[in-house]
Coordinates of N, CA and C in Angstrom, one line a residue:
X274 N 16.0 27.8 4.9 CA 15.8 28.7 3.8 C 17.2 28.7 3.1
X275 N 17.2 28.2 1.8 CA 18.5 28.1 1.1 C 18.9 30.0 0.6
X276 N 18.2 30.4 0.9 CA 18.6 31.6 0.5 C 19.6 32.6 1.5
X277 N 19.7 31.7 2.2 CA 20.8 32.3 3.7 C 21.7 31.6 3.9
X278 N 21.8 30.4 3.1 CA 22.9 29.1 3.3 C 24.5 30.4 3.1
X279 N 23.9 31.0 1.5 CA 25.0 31.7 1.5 C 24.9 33.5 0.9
X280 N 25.8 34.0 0.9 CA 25.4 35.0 0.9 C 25.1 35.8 -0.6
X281 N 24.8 36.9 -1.0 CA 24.2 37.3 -2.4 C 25.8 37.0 -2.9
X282 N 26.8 37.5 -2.3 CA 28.0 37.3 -3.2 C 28.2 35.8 -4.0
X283 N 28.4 34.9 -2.8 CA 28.5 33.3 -3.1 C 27.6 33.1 -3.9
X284 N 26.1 33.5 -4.1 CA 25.0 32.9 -4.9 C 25.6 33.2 -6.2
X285 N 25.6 34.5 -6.2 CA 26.0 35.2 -8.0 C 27.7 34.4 -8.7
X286 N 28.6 34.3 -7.7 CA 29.3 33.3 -8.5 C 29.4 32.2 -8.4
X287 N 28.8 31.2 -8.0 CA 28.3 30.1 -7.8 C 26.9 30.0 -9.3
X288 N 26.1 31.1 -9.4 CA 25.5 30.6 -10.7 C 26.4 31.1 -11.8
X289 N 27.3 32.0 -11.6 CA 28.2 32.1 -13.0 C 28.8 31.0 -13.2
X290 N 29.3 30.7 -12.3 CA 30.5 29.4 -12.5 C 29.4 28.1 -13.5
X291 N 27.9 28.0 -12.7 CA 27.5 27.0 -13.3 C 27.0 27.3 -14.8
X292 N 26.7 28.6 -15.4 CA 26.5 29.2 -16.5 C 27.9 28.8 -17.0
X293 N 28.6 29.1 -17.3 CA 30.2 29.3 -17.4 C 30.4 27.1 -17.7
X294 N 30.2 26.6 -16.5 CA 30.1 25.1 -17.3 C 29.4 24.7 -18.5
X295 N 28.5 24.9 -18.0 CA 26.9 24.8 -19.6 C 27.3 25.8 -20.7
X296 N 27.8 27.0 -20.8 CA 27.8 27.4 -21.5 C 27.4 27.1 -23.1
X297 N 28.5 25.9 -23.0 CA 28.9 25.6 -24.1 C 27.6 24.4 -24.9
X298 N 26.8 24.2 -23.8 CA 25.7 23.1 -24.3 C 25.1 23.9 -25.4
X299 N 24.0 22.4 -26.0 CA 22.9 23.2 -26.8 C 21.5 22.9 -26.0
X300 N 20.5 23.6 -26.3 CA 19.3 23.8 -25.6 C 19.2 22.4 -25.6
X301 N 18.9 21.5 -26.3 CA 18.8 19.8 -26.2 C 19.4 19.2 -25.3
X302 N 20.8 19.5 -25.1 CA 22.0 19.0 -24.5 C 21.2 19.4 -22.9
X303 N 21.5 21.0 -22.8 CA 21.0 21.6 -21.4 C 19.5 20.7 -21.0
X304 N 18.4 20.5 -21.7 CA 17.5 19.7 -21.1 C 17.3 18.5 -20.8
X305 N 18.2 18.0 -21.3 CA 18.9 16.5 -21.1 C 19.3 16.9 -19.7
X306 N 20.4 17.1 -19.7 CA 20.8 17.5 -18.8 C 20.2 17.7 -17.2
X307 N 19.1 18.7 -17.3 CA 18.5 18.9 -16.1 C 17.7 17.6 -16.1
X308 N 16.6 17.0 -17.3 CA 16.2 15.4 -16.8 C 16.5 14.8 -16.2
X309 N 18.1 14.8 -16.3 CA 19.5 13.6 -15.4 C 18.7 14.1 -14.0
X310 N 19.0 15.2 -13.9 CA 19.2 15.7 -12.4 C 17.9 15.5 -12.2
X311 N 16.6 15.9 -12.5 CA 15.3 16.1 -11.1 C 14.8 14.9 -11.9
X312 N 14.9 13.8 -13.0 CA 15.1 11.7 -12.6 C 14.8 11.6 -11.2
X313 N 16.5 12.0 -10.8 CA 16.4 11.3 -9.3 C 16.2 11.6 -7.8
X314 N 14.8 12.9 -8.2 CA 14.5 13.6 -7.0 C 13.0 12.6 -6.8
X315 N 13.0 12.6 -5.3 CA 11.7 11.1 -4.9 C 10.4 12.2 -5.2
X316 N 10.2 13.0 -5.9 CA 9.0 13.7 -6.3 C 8.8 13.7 -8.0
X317 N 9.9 13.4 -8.2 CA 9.7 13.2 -9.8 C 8.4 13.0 -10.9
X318 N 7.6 13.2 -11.6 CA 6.9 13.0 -12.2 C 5.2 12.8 -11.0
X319 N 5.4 13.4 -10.3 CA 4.4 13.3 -9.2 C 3.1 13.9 -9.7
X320 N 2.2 13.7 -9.2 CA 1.1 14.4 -8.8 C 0.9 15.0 -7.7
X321 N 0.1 16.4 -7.3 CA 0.7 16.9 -6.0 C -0.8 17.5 -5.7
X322 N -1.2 17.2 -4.8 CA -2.5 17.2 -3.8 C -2.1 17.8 -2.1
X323 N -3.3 19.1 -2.0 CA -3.4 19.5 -0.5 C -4.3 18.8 0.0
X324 N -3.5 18.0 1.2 CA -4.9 17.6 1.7 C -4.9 18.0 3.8
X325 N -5.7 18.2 4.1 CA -5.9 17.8 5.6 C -6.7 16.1 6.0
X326 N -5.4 16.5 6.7 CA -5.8 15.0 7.6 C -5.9 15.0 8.8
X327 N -6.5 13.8 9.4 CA -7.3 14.0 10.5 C -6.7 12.7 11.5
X328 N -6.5 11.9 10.7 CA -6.4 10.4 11.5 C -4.8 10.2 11.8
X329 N -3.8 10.9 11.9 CA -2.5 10.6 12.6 C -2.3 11.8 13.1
X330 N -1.4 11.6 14.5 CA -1.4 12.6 15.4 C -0.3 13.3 15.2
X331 N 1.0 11.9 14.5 CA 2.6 12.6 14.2 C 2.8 13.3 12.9
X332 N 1.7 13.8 12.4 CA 1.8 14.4 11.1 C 1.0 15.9 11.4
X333 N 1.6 17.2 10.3 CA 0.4 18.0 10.9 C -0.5 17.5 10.0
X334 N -1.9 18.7 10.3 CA -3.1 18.9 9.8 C -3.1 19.1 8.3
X335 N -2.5 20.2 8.0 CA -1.9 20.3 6.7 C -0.8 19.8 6.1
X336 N -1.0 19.0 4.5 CA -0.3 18.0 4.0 C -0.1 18.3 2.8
X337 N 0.8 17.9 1.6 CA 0.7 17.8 0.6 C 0.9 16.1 0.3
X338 N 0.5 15.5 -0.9 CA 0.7 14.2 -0.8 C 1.1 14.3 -2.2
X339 N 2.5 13.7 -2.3 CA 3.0 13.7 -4.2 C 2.6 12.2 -4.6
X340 N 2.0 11.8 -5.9 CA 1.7 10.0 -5.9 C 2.0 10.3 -7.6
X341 N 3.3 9.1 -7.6 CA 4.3 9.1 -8.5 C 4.1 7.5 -8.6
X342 N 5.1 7.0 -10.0 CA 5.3 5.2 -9.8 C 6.1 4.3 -9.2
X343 N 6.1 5.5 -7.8 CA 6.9 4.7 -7.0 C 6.0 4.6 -5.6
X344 N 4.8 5.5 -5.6 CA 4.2 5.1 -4.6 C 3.6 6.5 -4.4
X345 N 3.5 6.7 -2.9 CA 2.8 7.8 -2.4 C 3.8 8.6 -1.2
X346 N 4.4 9.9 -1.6 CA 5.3 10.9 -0.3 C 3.9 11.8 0.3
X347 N 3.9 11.7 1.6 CA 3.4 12.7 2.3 C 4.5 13.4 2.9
X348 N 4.5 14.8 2.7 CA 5.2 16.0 2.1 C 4.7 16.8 3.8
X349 N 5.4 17.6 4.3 CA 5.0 19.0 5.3 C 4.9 19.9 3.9
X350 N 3.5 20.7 4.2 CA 3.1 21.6 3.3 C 4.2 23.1 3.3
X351 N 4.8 23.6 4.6 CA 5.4 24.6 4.8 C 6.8 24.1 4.2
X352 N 7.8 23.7 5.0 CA 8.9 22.9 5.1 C 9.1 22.6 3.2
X353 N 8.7 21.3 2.9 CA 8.4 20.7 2.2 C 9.3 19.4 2.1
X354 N 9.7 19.1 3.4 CA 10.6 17.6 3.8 C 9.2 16.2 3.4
X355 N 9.9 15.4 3.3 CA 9.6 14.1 2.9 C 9.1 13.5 4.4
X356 N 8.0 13.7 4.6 CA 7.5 13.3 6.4 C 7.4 11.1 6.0
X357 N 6.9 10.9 5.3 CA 6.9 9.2 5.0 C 6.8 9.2 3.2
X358 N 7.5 7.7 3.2 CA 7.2 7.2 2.0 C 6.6 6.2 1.7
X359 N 5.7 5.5 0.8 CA 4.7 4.5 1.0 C 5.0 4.2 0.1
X360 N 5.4 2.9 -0.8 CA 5.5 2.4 -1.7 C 3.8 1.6 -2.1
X361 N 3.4 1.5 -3.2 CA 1.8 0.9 -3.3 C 1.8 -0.6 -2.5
X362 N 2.7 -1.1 -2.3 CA 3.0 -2.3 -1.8 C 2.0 -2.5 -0.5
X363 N 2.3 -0.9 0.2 CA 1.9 -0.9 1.6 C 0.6 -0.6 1.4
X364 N -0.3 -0.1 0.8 CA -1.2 0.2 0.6 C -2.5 -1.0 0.9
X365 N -2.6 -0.7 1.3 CA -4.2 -1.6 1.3 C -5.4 -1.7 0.9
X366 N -5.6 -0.7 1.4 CA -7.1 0.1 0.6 C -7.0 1.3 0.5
X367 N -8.0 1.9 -0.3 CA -8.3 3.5 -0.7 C -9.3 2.9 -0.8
X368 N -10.3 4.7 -0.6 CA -11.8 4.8 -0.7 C -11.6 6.8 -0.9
X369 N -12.5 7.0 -2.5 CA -12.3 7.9 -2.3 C -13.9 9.0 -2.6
X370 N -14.2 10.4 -2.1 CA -15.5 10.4 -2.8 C -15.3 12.3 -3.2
X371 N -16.5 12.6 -3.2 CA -16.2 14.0 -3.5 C -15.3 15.1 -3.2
X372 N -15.3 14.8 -1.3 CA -14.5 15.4 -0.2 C -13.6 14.6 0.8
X373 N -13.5 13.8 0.5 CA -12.5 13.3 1.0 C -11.9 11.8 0.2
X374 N -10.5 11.6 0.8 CA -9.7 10.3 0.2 C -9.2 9.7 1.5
X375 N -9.5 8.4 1.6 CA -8.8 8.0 2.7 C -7.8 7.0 2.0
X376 N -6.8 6.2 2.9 CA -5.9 5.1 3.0 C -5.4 4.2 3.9
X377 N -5.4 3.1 3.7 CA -5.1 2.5 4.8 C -4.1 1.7 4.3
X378 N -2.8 1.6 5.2 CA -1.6 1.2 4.9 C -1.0 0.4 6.0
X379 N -0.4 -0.8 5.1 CA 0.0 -1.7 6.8 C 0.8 -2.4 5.5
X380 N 1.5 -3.4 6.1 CA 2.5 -4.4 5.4 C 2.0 -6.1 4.5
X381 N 1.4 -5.3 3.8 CA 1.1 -6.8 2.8 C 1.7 -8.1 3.1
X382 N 2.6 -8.2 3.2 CA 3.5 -9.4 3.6 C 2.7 -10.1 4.8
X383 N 2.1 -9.5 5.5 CA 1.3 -10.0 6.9 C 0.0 -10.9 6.7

């Protein structure tokens, strides 16, 4: 929980300080700005889906799955760490229908 990393003191000047840098932007400048930064987060421009899954044992039950143009993150729904990343490369098949979506993923190269 980042909210314990530090304490209410360090938070409040820690966001003045970052107010206090920006200050000086203009609203254009400032949203530029943040683009730069969440660009290069691996969830970027995602689509984001709950799903339960059934067929791997090292994942839980409950999942989120982000599918962006770099592929597909299956996400811990609580947490929210990066459990795998699948580029479409790996992908093999999909089959998908009212209630459910499956995938099968192995190494094209093979």
């Amino acid at each position: 929980d980042l909210l314990k990393v530090q304490s209410n003191y360090e938070w409040k000047k820690e966001i003045v300080r970052a107010y206090n840098k920006d200050s000086g932007m203009s609203p254009d400048e400032a949203k530029i700005a943040f683009l730069k930064v969440i660009y290069r987060w691996p969830t970027y421009g995602s689509a984001f889906f709950e799903v339960n899954q059934a067929s791997d044992s090292s994942f839980p039950e409950h999942l989120l799955v982000a599918i962006n143009k770099q592929g597909v993150n299956i996400i811990h729904s609580q947490s929210k760490d990066i459990l795998a990343t699948l580029p479409f490369s790996q992908i093999m098949h999909w089959v998908s229908g009212p209630t459910f979506f499956h995938l099968t993923v192995g190494d094209s190269s093979a």
